[in-house]
Coordinates of N, CA and C in Angstrom, one line a residue:
K1 N 70.9 -16.4 158.9 CA 70.9 -17.0 158.3 C 69.1 -17.7 157.7
H2 N 68.8 -17.4 158.7 CA 67.3 -17.3 158.5 C 66.4 -15.8 158.0
H3 N 66.8 -15.3 157.8 CA 67.1 -13.7 156.5 C 66.6 -14.8 155.1
F4 N 68.0 -14.8 155.5 CA 68.0 -15.7 154.1 C 67.8 -17.0 153.3
S5 N 66.8 -18.0 154.1 CA 66.1 -18.4 154.0 C 65.1 -18.5 153.6
Y6 N 63.9 -17.1 153.7 CA 63.1 -16.9 153.3 C 62.5 -15.9 152.5
N7 N 64.0 -15.3 153.0 CA 63.8 -13.7 151.0 C 64.3 -14.4 150.4
W8 N 65.0 -15.1 150.0 CA 67.5 -16.0 148.7 C 66.0 -14.9 147.5
W9 N 64.3 -16.1 147.4 CA 63.4 -15.7 146.1 C 63.7 -14.1 145.9
K10 N 63.9 -12.6 146.8 CA 64.0 -12.1 146.6 C 65.0 -11.3 145.6
Y11 N 66.0 -11.5 146.1 CA 67.0 -11.9 145.2 C 67.2 -12.2 144.6
A12 N 67.4 -13.3 144.2 CA 66.7 -14.2 142.3 C 66.0 -12.6 142.0
A13 N 64.8 -12.5 142.6 CA 64.9 -11.9 141.0 C 65.0 -10.5 140.8
V14 N 65.4 -9.7 142.0 CA 66.5 -9.3 141.4 C 67.5 -8.6 140.0
V15 N 68.6 -10.6 140.7 CA 68.8 -10.8 139.3 C 68.3 -10.5 138.2
V16 N 67.3 -10.8 138.0 CA 66.7 -11.6 136.5 C 65.7 -10.3 136.5
L17 N 66.0 -9.4 136.8 CA 64.5 -8.2 136.4 C 66.6 -7.2 135.9
C18 N 67.2 -7.1 137.1 CA 68.3 -6.4 135.9 C 68.6 -7.2 134.5
W19 N 68.7 -8.1 134.8 CA 68.7 -9.2 133.2 C 68.8 -8.3 132.0
L20 N 67.3 -8.6 132.5 CA 66.1 -7.8 131.6 C 66.2 -6.4 131.7
G21 N 66.0 -6.3 132.0 CA 66.5 -4.4 132.1 C 67.6 -5.3 131.2
V22 N 68.6 -4.7 131.3 CA 70.1 -4.8 130.4 C 70.1 -5.2 129.6
D23 N 69.2 -6.4 129.3 CA 68.9 -7.2 127.8 C 68.1 -6.1 127.4
I24 N 67.3 -5.0 127.4 CA 66.3 -5.0 127.1 C 66.3 -3.9 126.6
L25 N 67.7 -3.3 127.3 CA 68.5 -1.5 127.0 C 69.8 -2.3 125.6
F26 N 70.4 -2.5 125.5 CA 71.2 -3.5 124.6 C 70.5 -4.0 123.3
A27 N 69.3 -3.9 123.2 CA 68.4 -4.2 122.1 C 67.4 -3.2 121.7
V28 N 66.9 -2.7 122.2 CA 66.8 -0.9 121.9 C 67.5 -0.6 121.3
T29 N 69.0 0.1 121.9 CA 69.9 0.7 121.8 C 70.5 0.3 120.7
A30 N 70.4 -1.0 119.8 CA 71.6 -1.3 119.5 C 71.1 -0.3 117.9
Y31 N 72.2 -0.9 116.8 CA 72.3 0.5 115.3 C 71.6 -0.7 114.9
R32 N 70.9 -0.2 114.1 CA 70.0 -0.6 112.6 C 70.6 0.2 111.4
P33 N 71.1 -0.7 110.6 CA 71.1 0.2 109.2 C 70.1 0.8 109.0
P34 N 70.1 1.4 108.4 CA 68.9 2.1 107.8 C 68.4 2.3 106.4
E35 N 67.1 2.2 106.3 CA 66.5 1.1 105.6 C 67.6 2.4 104.1
E36 N 68.4 2.7 103.5 CA 68.5 3.0 102.8 C 70.4 2.6 102.2
K37 N 70.6 1.2 103.8 CA 71.5 0.7 104.1 C 72.0 -0.7 104.3
K38 N 70.2 -1.1 103.3 CA 70.8 -2.4 104.0 C 68.9 -3.3 102.7
L39 N 69.3 -4.5 103.0 CA 68.8 -5.2 101.4 C 68.0 -6.3 101.8
E40 N 66.8 -6.0 101.8 CA 66.2 -8.2 102.4 C 65.1 -8.2 100.9
L41 N 65.9 -9.7 100.8 CA 65.5 -10.6 99.6 C 64.5 -11.3 99.8
Y42 N 62.7 -11.3 99.2 CA 61.8 -12.9 99.8 C 62.2 -13.1 98.9
V43 N 61.9 -14.6 99.5 CA 62.1 -15.6 98.5 C 60.4 -16.3 98.7
L44 N 59.2 -15.9 97.7 CA 58.2 -17.1 97.4 C 57.9 -17.8 97.6
N45 N 57.9 -18.2 96.1 CA 58.0 -18.9 95.1 C 57.9 -20.3 95.7
D46 N 58.6 -20.3 96.5 CA 58.8 -22.4 96.9 C 59.7 -22.5 97.4
F47 N 60.8 -23.3 97.9 CA 62.4 -23.4 99.5 C 63.0 -23.0 98.8
V48 N 63.9 -22.5 99.7 CA 65.2 -22.7 99.2 C 65.5 -22.2 100.7
T49 N 67.5 -23.1 100.2 CA 68.4 -22.9 101.6 C 68.9 -20.9 101.6
T50 N 68.6 -20.2 102.8 CA 69.3 -19.1 102.5 C 70.5 -18.6 103.1
E51 N 71.0 -19.3 104.2 CA 72.1 -19.1 104.4 C 73.3 -19.1 102.7
P52 N 73.6 -20.5 101.9 CA 74.0 -20.1 101.1 C 73.9 -19.6 99.6
L53 N 73.0 -19.1 99.9 CA 72.4 -17.7 98.5 C 72.5 -16.7 99.0
H54 N 72.6 -16.3 101.1 CA 73.2 -14.6 101.1 C 74.2 -15.1 101.1
D55 N 75.7 -16.0 101.9 CA 76.6 -16.1 101.1 C 77.3 -15.7 99.9
A56 N 76.1 -16.0 99.0 CA 76.7 -15.7 97.7 C 76.5 -14.6 96.8
L57 N 75.6 -13.7 97.3 CA 75.2 -12.7 96.6 C 75.8 -11.3 97.6
W58 N 76.2 -12.0 99.1 CA 76.8 -10.5 100.2 C 78.5 -10.1 99.6
P59 N 79.5 -10.8 99.5 CA 80.1 -10.2 98.3 C 79.8 -9.2 97.7
Q60 N 79.6 -10.2 96.4 CA 78.9 -8.8 95.9 C 78.5 -7.7 95.6
I61 N 77.4 -7.7 96.5 CA 76.7 -6.2 96.9 C 77.7 -5.2 97.6
Q62 N 78.4 -5.8 97.8 CA 79.0 -4.9 99.1 C 80.1 -4.2 98.1
E63 N 80.6 -5.4 97.1 CA 81.9 -4.9 95.7 C 80.7 -3.9 94.8
Y64 N 79.3 -3.9 94.3 CA 78.6 -3.2 94.1 C 78.2 -1.7 94.8
S65 N 77.9 -3.1 95.9 CA 77.1 -1.3 96.5 C 77.5 -1.1 97.7
P66 N 79.2 -0.2 98.3 CA 79.8 -0.7 99.0 C 79.1 0.0 100.5
D67 N 78.3 1.2 99.8 CA 78.1 1.5 101.3 C 76.7 0.5 101.9
Q68 N 76.2 -0.1 101.5 CA 75.2 -1.5 102.2 C 75.7 -2.4 103.3
E69 N 75.2 -2.5 103.9 CA 75.3 -2.8 105.7 C 75.3 -3.8 105.8
E70 N 74.1 -4.4 104.7 CA 73.3 -5.3 105.4 C 72.0 -6.1 104.5
L71 N 72.1 -7.7 104.8 CA 71.9 -8.0 103.5 C 70.5 -9.2 104.7
T72 N 69.5 -9.2 104.0 CA 68.6 -10.2 104.3 C 67.2 -11.5 103.4
V73 N 68.5 -12.5 102.9 CA 66.9 -12.9 101.8 C 66.5 -13.9 103.2
M74 N 65.2 -14.0 103.2 CA 64.3 -14.4 103.8 C 63.7 -16.0 102.7
N75 N 63.2 -17.0 102.7 CA 62.3 -17.7 102.3 C 61.0 -18.3 103.2
I76 N 59.6 -17.6 102.7 CA 58.5 -17.5 102.7 C 57.4 -18.1 102.0
N77 N 57.2 -19.4 101.5 CA 57.2 -19.9 100.4 C 55.7 -19.4 100.8
I78 N 54.3 -18.6 99.7 CA 53.3 -18.8 100.2 C 53.1 -20.2 98.2
S79 N 53.6 -20.3 97.7 CA 53.3 -21.6 96.4 C 52.5 -22.7 97.9
G80 N 52.4 -22.9 98.5 CA 51.7 -24.5 99.1 C 50.5 -23.6 99.7
D81 N 50.2 -24.6 100.5 CA 48.5 -24.2 101.3 C 48.8 -23.9 102.7
D82 N 49.4 -23.0 103.2 CA 50.0 -23.1 104.2 C 50.2 -21.7 104.9
M83 N 49.0 -21.6 105.1 CA 47.8 -20.2 105.1 C 48.8 -19.0 106.3
Y84 N 49.5 -20.0 107.4 CA 50.8 -19.2 108.5 C 51.9 -18.1 107.1
A85 N 52.1 -18.8 106.3 CA 53.3 -18.2 105.5 C 52.9 -17.3 105.1
Y86 N 51.5 -17.0 104.4 CA 50.7 -16.1 103.4 C 50.8 -14.8 104.6
M87 N 50.1 -15.3 105.6 CA 50.0 -14.2 106.9 C 50.8 -13.9 107.1
Q88 N 52.1 -14.0 107.2 CA 53.8 -14.0 107.3 C 54.3 -12.9 106.6
F89 N 53.8 -13.5 105.7 CA 54.6 -11.8 104.0 C 53.5 -10.8 104.2
S90 N 52.9 -11.7 104.3 CA 51.5 -10.1 104.2 C 51.1 -9.2 105.5
T91 N 52.2 -9.5 107.1 CA 52.2 -8.4 107.5 C 53.9 -7.8 106.8
Y92 N 54.9 -8.1 106.3 CA 55.8 -8.4 105.9 C 55.4 -6.6 105.0
V93 N 54.3 -7.1 104.2 CA 54.4 -6.6 103.0 C 53.2 -4.9 104.1
S94 N 52.5 -5.3 104.8 CA 51.6 -3.8 105.3 C 52.4 -3.0 106.6
A95 N 54.1 -3.7 106.9 CA 55.5 -3.5 107.5 C 56.0 -2.3 106.6
K96 N 55.7 -3.2 105.5 CA 56.0 -2.1 104.0 C 58.1 -2.5 104.5
Q97 N 57.6 -4.2 104.3 CA 59.5 -4.7 104.3 C 59.7 -5.3 102.9
G98 N 60.6 -5.6 102.5 CA 61.3 -5.9 101.2 C 61.8 -5.2 100.6
D99 N 62.2 -5.7 99.5 CA 63.0 -5.0 98.3 C 62.8 -6.0 96.9
V100 N 63.7 -6.8 97.1 CA 63.5 -7.7 96.2 C 63.5 -8.8 96.6
C101 N 61.9 -9.7 95.0 CA 60.8 -10.4 95.5 C 61.3 -11.3 94.2
I102 N 61.1 -12.1 95.5 CA 61.1 -13.3 94.1 C 59.9 -14.7 94.2
M103 N 58.6 -14.1 93.2 CA 57.8 -14.5 93.6 C 56.1 -15.6 92.6
P104 N 54.6 -16.2 93.1 CA 54.9 -16.6 91.8 C 53.2 -16.0 91.0
R105 N 53.0 -15.8 90.2 CA 53.0 -15.4 89.2 C 51.5 -15.1 89.3
S106 N 50.4 -15.8 90.7 CA 49.5 -15.2 91.1 C 49.8 -14.2 91.6
E107 N 50.5 -14.2 92.1 CA 50.9 -13.1 93.0 C 51.0 -11.7 93.1
V108 N 52.3 -12.0 92.0 CA 52.3 -11.3 91.2 C 50.8 -9.9 90.9
N109 N 49.5 -10.5 90.1 CA 48.6 -10.8 90.1 C 47.7 -10.1 91.2
K110 N 47.9 -10.0 92.1 CA 46.8 -10.3 93.3 C 47.5 -8.6 93.4
L111 N 48.6 -8.6 93.4 CA 49.3 -6.9 94.1 C 49.3 -5.8 92.8
A112 N 49.3 -5.8 91.8 CA 49.5 -5.1 91.4 C 47.8 -5.1 90.2
V113 N 46.7 -5.3 90.9 CA 45.4 -5.6 90.9 C 44.7 -4.1 91.0
D114 N 45.4 -2.6 91.7 CA 44.6 -1.9 91.4 C 45.8 -0.8 90.9
G115 N 46.9 -1.2 90.5 CA 47.6 -0.3 89.0 C 48.9 -1.0 90.1
A116 N 49.4 -0.5 88.4 CA 51.3 -1.6 89.6 C 52.3 -0.9 90.0
E117 N 52.1 0.1 89.8 CA 52.7 1.6 90.8 C 53.2 1.2 92.6
Y118 N 51.7 1.0 92.3 CA 51.5 1.3 94.3 C 52.2 -0.6 94.9
A119 N 52.7 -1.1 94.4 CA 53.1 -2.4 94.3 C 54.8 -2.2 94.1
F120 N 55.1 -2.2 92.8 CA 55.9 -2.5 92.6 C 56.8 -1.4 91.5
V121 N 58.1 -1.3 91.7 CA 58.8 -0.2 90.6 C 58.9 -0.8 89.5
E122 N 58.8 0.8 88.3 CA 59.2 0.1 86.8 C 60.8 0.1 86.4
L123 N 60.8 -1.0 86.3 CA 62.0 -1.1 85.5 C 62.6 -0.9 84.8
T124 N 62.1 -0.5 83.8 CA 62.3 0.3 82.9 C 63.8 1.2 82.3
P125 N 63.3 2.0 83.4 CA 65.0 2.9 84.0 C 66.1 2.5 84.1
Y126 N 66.0 1.6 85.4 CA 66.8 0.7 85.5 C 67.7 0.1 84.1
I127 N 67.0 -0.9 83.9 CA 67.6 -1.6 82.2 C 68.3 -0.5 81.8
E128 N 67.0 0.8 80.8 CA 68.1 1.7 79.9 C 69.4 2.2 80.7
S129 N 69.7 2.2 81.7 CA 70.3 2.5 82.3 C 71.8 1.4 82.4
G130 N 72.1 0.5 82.8 CA 72.3 -0.7 82.6 C 72.9 -1.0 83.8
V131 N 71.3 -0.7 84.1 CA 72.1 -1.4 86.3 C 71.8 -2.6 85.7
I132 N 70.3 -3.4 85.1 CA 69.6 -4.4 85.1 C 70.2 -5.0 83.8
D133 N 70.8 -5.7 83.5 CA 70.5 -5.9 82.0 C 70.3 -7.9 81.8
P134 N 69.0 -7.7 81.7 CA 67.6 -8.8 81.5 C 68.8 -10.0 80.5
K135 N 69.5 -10.1 80.2 CA 70.6 -10.6 79.5 C 69.2 -11.8 78.6
G136 N 69.0 -10.9 77.3 CA 68.0 -11.3 76.4 C 66.7 -12.1 77.1
I137 N 66.3 -11.9 77.8 CA 64.8 -12.6 78.5 C 64.2 -11.8 77.8
D138 N 62.5 -12.7 77.4 CA 61.5 -11.7 77.1 C 60.3 -11.8 78.1
L139 N 61.1 -10.4 77.8 CA 59.9 -9.4 79.2 C 59.0 -8.6 78.7
S140 N 58.5 -9.4 77.6 CA 56.8 -9.3 77.6 C 55.4 -9.4 78.2
S141 N 55.9 -11.2 78.6 CA 54.8 -10.8 79.7 C 55.0 -10.8 81.5
G142 N 56.3 -9.5 81.7 CA 56.2 -8.7 82.8 C 55.7 -7.7 82.7
M143 N 54.9 -6.8 81.7 CA 54.6 -5.2 81.4 C 52.9 -5.8 82.3
L144 N 53.2 -4.6 83.4 CA 51.6 -4.2 84.2 C 51.2 -3.1 83.7
K145 N 49.7 -2.6 84.1 CA 49.2 -2.3 84.0 C 48.8 -0.8 84.7
T146 N 49.4 0.6 84.7 CA 48.7 1.0 86.2 C 47.6 1.7 86.2
E147 N 47.0 2.0 87.4 CA 46.0 2.2 87.9 C 45.2 3.2 86.6
A148 N 46.6 3.9 85.0 CA 46.0 4.8 84.9 C 45.7 4.2 82.8
G149 N 46.1 2.8 83.2 CA 46.2 1.9 82.0 C 47.1 2.0 81.3
A150 N 47.9 2.9 82.0 CA 50.0 2.9 81.6 C 50.4 2.1 81.1
E151 N 50.7 0.7 80.5 CA 51.2 -0.5 80.5 C 52.9 0.4 80.8
G152 N 53.7 -0.6 81.8 CA 54.9 -0.3 82.4 C 55.6 -2.3 82.6
L153 N 57.3 -2.5 82.4 CA 58.1 -3.2 82.9 C 57.9 -3.7 84.4
Y154 N 57.0 -3.9 85.2 CA 57.2 -4.4 86.7 C 57.5 -5.8 86.4
A155 N 58.0 -6.8 85.8 CA 57.9 -7.7 86.6 C 58.9 -8.3 85.7
I156 N 60.3 -9.2 86.3 CA 61.2 -9.7 84.8 C 61.1 -11.1 85.3
P157 N 60.6 -12.3 84.7 CA 59.8 -13.7 84.2 C 61.1 -14.3 85.6
A158 N 61.8 -15.0 85.5 CA 62.6 -15.9 86.6 C 62.3 -17.1 86.0
D159 N 62.1 -17.6 85.1 CA 62.0 -19.4 84.6 C 63.1 -19.2 84.6
S160 N 63.9 -18.5 84.0 CA 65.7 -18.3 83.5 C 67.0 -19.6 84.3
L161 N 66.1 -18.6 86.0 CA 67.2 -18.5 87.0 C 67.3 -19.7 87.0
S162 N 67.7 -21.1 86.4 CA 68.3 -21.8 86.9 C 69.3 -22.0 87.4
G163 N 70.0 -21.4 87.5 CA 70.4 -22.1 89.2 C 70.9 -21.6 90.0
L164 N 69.0 -21.1 90.4 CA 68.8 -21.5 91.7 C 68.3 -22.4 91.9
L165 N 68.1 -23.5 91.3 CA 68.3 -25.0 91.3 C 69.4 -25.8 92.2
D166 N 70.8 -25.0 92.0 CA 71.7 -25.4 93.2 C 70.8 -25.1 95.0
Y167 N 69.9 -23.9 94.8 CA 70.1 -24.3 96.3 C 68.8 -24.3 96.4
G168 N 68.3 -25.2 96.1 CA 66.7 -26.6 96.3 C 65.4 -24.6 95.1
N169 N 66.0 -24.5 94.9 CA 64.6 -23.4 94.2 C 64.5 -23.8 92.4
D170 N 63.0 -24.4 93.1 CA 62.6 -23.8 91.1 C 61.9 -22.4 91.0
P171 N 62.4 -21.4 89.9 CA 61.9 -20.7 89.1 C 60.7 -20.9 88.7
A172 N 60.4 -21.2 87.8 CA 59.2 -22.3 86.9 C 58.1 -21.2 87.3
G173 N 57.7 -20.5 86.9 CA 56.5 -19.8 86.6 C 56.7 -18.1 87.6
S174 N 58.1 -18.2 88.1 CA 57.5 -17.6 88.8 C 58.5 -15.3 88.8
Y175 N 58.2 -14.6 88.7 CA 58.9 -13.2 88.5 C 60.3 -12.9 89.4
L176 N 61.0 -11.4 89.3 CA 61.5 -10.8 89.6 C 60.3 -9.9 90.1
V177 N 60.2 -8.9 90.9 CA 60.1 -7.5 91.2 C 60.8 -7.5 92.9
M178 N 60.2 -5.3 91.9 CA 61.3 -4.5 92.9 C 59.9 -3.7 94.5
F179 N 59.9 -4.3 95.0 CA 59.1 -3.7 95.8 C 59.0 -1.8 96.3
A180 N 57.3 -1.3 95.5 CA 57.9 -0.6 95.7 C 57.7 1.8 97.0
H181 N 57.4 0.1 97.3 CA 58.1 1.2 99.4 C 59.4 0.5 100.2
G182 N 59.9 -0.3 99.5 CA 61.1 -0.4 99.5 C 62.0 0.9 100.0
G183 N 62.7 1.7 99.4 CA 63.1 2.8 100.2 C 64.8 2.7 99.7
N184 N 65.1 1.7 99.1 CA 66.7 1.2 98.3 C 66.1 1.5 96.8
D185 N 65.4 1.9 96.2 CA 65.3 1.2 95.1 C 67.0 0.9 94.1
D186 N 68.0 1.5 94.4 CA 68.8 2.3 93.1 C 69.5 0.9 94.0
N187 N 70.0 0.8 94.6 CA 70.5 -0.6 95.4 C 70.4 -1.8 94.8
A188 N 68.1 -1.9 94.9 CA 67.5 -3.1 95.4 C 68.0 -3.0 93.3
A189 N 67.9 -2.5 92.5 CA 68.5 -2.8 91.5 C 69.9 -3.3 90.8
V190 N 70.1 -2.9 91.9 CA 71.9 -4.2 91.9 C 71.6 -5.7 92.3
L191 N 70.4 -6.3 93.4 CA 70.7 -7.1 93.9 C 69.4 -7.9 92.5
L192 N 68.7 -7.4 92.1 CA 68.4 -8.1 91.1 C 69.1 -7.8 90.0
D193 N 69.7 -7.4 89.5 CA 70.5 -7.6 88.2 C 71.2 -9.1 88.5
L194 N 72.0 -9.1 90.4 CA 73.1 -10.4 90.9 C 72.2 -11.5 90.5
L195 N 71.0 -11.4 90.4 CA 70.2 -12.8 90.9 C 69.6 -13.2 89.0
I196 N 70.1 -12.5 88.0 CA 69.7 -12.7 87.2 C 71.3 -13.4 86.4
R197 N 71.9 -12.0 86.6 CA 74.1 -12.4 86.5 C 73.9 -13.7 86.9
N198 N 73.3 -13.7 88.3 CA 74.5 -15.4 88.5 C 73.7 -16.5 88.2
Y199 N 72.5 -16.5 87.9 CA 71.5 -17.8 87.5 C 70.9 -17.8 86.7
H200 N 70.8 -17.3 85.8 CA 70.4 -17.3 84.6 C 70.9 -18.2 83.4
V201 N 70.8 -19.2 83.5 CA 71.3 -20.6 83.7 C 70.9 -21.4 81.9
D202 N 71.2 -21.8 81.1 CA 70.1 -23.2 80.9 C 69.9 -24.2 81.7
E203 N 69.1 -24.3 81.5 CA 68.4 -25.1 82.7 C 68.7 -26.8 82.5
P204 N 68.8 -27.8 83.3 CA 69.5 -29.0 83.5 C 68.7 -29.4 82.4
E205 N 69.3 -30.5 81.8 CA 68.6 -31.6 80.8 C 67.1 -32.3 81.1
D206 N 67.9 -32.3 82.7 CA 66.2 -33.5 83.1 C 65.5 -32.8 83.6
Y207 N 65.8 -31.6 84.1 CA 64.9 -30.3 84.1 C 63.1 -30.5 83.4
K208 N 62.4 -31.2 84.4 CA 61.5 -30.5 83.8 C 60.0 -29.5 84.8
K209 N 59.2 -28.5 84.0 CA 58.5 -27.5 84.2 C 57.5 -28.1 84.9
P210 N 56.8 -27.5 86.1 CA 55.8 -28.2 86.6 C 54.7 -27.7 86.2
Q211 N 53.9 -28.8 85.5 CA 52.6 -28.6 84.5 C 51.8 -27.4 84.8
E212 N 52.0 -27.0 86.1 CA 50.5 -25.8 86.8 C 51.9 -24.2 86.4
S213 N 52.9 -24.6 86.0 CA 53.7 -23.3 85.9 C 53.3 -23.2 84.0
L214 N 52.9 -24.7 83.4 CA 52.3 -23.5 82.0 C 51.0 -23.3 81.9
Q215 N 50.5 -22.8 83.0 CA 49.1 -22.4 82.8 C 49.2 -20.8 83.5
I216 N 49.5 -19.5 83.2 CA 49.6 -18.5 83.5 C 48.3 -17.7 83.2
P217 N 47.7 -17.2 84.2 CA 47.1 -16.4 84.0 C 47.1 -14.9 83.4
T218 N 46.6 -14.6 82.0 CA 46.9 -13.4 81.9 C 45.6 -12.4 81.9
T219 N 45.3 -12.0 82.9 CA 44.4 -11.5 83.1 C 45.1 -10.2 83.5
I220 N 46.3 -9.5 83.9 CA 46.2 -8.2 83.8 C 47.4 -7.9 83.0
F221 N 47.3 -8.9 83.0 CA 49.8 -8.1 81.9 C 49.0 -8.3 80.7

């Protein structure tokens, strides 16, 4: 009794350390899908309810790309003044994370300033092969220049994806892109096509575009 009254904390510490050790072991050894079997969709242009959007897209991903094991939908709204949100996004980009992104025009310009091929995947081959159907969207504003000055389609205007309003997202002035570092391009193209297929709809009659979305810079497009 005297021993335990003075040494109980040692046994408690052993229990806690054992629990932490087991938890770390499971975390380190847990299975993680390889890059070619997972997709990450980043929504940067506005707020979005991620869980319903994920639940709508995931069954379709499994249908068209049955080898995929995971879909992540992440909302990092960098269109406001939240510096933490931009730092978070920059960290993910530096870590080469993300496959498909809905981003503001201004961010497309920033990432492509040294050459679009370093930031984004050229989308023309996927459109020509039928993987991506642009549904009559005017693609001219999505043309970007490479470092050598050659033009290519690296971004698709997302203004017409009014179906995203159902998830709290206003797509005005934003673009769909595929990150060059994604490592899962073919399946990312399927995801990008699903976004167009599902949410390219006529705008509601009472929908009003924000004034700033009409003032799109044309520096490198």
